[in-house]
GROMACS .gro file of C-alpha atoms in nm:
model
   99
    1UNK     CA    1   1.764  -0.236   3.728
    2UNK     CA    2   1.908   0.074   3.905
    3UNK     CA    3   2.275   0.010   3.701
    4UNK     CA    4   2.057  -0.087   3.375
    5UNK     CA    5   1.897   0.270   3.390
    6UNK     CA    6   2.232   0.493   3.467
    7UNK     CA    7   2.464   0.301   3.225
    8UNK     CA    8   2.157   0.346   2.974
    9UNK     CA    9   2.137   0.741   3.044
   10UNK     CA   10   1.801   0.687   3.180
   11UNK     CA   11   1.632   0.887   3.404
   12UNK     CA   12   1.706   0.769   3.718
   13UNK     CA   13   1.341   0.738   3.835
   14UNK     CA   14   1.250   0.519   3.561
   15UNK     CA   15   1.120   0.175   3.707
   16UNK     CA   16   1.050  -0.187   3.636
   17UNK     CA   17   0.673  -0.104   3.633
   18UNK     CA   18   0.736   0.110   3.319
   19UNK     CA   19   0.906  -0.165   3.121
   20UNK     CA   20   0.577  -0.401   3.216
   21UNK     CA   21   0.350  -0.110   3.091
   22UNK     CA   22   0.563  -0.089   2.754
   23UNK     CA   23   0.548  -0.433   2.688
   24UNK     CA   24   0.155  -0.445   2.731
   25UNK     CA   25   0.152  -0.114   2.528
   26UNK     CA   26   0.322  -0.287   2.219
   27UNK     CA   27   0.142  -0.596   2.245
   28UNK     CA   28  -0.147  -0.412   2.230
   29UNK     CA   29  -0.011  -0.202   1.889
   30UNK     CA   30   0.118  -0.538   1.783
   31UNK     CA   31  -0.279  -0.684   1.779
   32UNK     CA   32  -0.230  -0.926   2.057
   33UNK     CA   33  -0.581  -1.015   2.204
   34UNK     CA   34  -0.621  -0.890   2.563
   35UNK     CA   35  -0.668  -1.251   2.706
   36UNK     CA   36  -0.287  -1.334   2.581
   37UNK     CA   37  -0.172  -0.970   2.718
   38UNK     CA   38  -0.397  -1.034   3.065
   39UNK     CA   39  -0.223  -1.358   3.040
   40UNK     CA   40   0.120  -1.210   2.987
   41UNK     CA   41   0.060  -0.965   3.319
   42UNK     CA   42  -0.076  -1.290   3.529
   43UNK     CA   43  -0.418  -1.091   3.542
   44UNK     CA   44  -0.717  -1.311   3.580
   45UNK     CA   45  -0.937  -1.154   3.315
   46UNK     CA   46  -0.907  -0.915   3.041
   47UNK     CA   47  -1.090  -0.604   3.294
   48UNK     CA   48  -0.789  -0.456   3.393
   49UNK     CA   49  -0.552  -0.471   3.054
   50UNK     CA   50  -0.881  -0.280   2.874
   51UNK     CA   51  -0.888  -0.035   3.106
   52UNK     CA   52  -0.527   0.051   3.098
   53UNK     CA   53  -0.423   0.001   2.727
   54UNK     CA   54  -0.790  -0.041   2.570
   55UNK     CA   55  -0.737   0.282   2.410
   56UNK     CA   56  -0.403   0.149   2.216
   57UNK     CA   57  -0.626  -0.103   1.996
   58UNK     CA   58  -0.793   0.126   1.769
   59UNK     CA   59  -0.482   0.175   1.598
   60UNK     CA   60  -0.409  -0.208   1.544
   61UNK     CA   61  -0.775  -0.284   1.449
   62UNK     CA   62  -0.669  -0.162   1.073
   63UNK     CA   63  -0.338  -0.327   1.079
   64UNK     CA   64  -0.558  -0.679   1.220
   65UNK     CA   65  -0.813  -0.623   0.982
   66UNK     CA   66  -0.585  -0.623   0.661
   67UNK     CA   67  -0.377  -0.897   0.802
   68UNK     CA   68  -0.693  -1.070   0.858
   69UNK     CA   69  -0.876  -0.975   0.503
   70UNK     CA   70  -0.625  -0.890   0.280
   71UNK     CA   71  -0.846  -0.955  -0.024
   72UNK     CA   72  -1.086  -0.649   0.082
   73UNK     CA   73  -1.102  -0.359  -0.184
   74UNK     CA   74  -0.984  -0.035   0.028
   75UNK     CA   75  -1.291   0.133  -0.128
   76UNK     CA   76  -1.511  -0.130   0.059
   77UNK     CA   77  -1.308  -0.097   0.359
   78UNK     CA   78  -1.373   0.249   0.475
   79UNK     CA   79  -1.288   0.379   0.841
   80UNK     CA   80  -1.498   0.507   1.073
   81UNK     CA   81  -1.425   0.851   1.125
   82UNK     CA   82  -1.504   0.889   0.760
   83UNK     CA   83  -1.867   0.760   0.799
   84UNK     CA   84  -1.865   0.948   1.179
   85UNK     CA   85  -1.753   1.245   0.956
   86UNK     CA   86  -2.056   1.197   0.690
   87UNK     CA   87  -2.290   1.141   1.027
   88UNK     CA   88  -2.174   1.474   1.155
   89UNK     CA   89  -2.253   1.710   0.817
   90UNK     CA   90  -2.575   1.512   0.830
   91UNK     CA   91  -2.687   1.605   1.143
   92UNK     CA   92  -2.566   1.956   1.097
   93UNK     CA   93  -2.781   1.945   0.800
   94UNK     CA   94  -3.065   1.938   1.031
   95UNK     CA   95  -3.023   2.081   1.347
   96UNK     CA   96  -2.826   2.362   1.163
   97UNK     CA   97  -2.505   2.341   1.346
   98UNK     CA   98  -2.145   2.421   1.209
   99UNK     CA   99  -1.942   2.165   1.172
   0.00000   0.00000   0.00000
């Protein structure tokens, strides 16, 4: 690993660990399920690979979802943050907040 690194230009400190973690890491942005990434790292359940890379799937959870429902009309399928956004001038409606 050590001669992989320097003939690479590398930094030197760079480990085996970090390869493991970027594998996960594009599995993850890839949409493979955490049991088949937890499966991948010879963890026994899916606890661990959440807490480490569980922020990674929101950005595949588009990407699955069109894979998986092509047929949807974009106008149906509309993201969160634009209905969290609609929530928030709502609510500032109210309680009289900037937003």
């Amino acid at each position: 690993m050590r001669k992989a690194v320097a003939l690479a230009g590398i930094d030197r400190n760079f480990c085996f660990h970090a390869l493991r973690h970027t594998y996960a890491s594009a599995l993850v942005r890839r949409g493979a399920t955490l049991n088949t990434i937890a499966d991948q790292l010879g963890h026994v359940n899916t606890v661990q690979v959440m807490r480490t890379y569980g922020h990674l799937a929101p950005c595949s959870r588009a990407s699955e979802i069109r894979q998986l429902a092509p047929s949807i009309d974009d106008g149906v399928a509309v993201s969160a943050s634009h209905q969290a956004e609609a929530l928030r001038q709502i609510r500032a409606k109210f309680t009289g907040e900037h937003v």
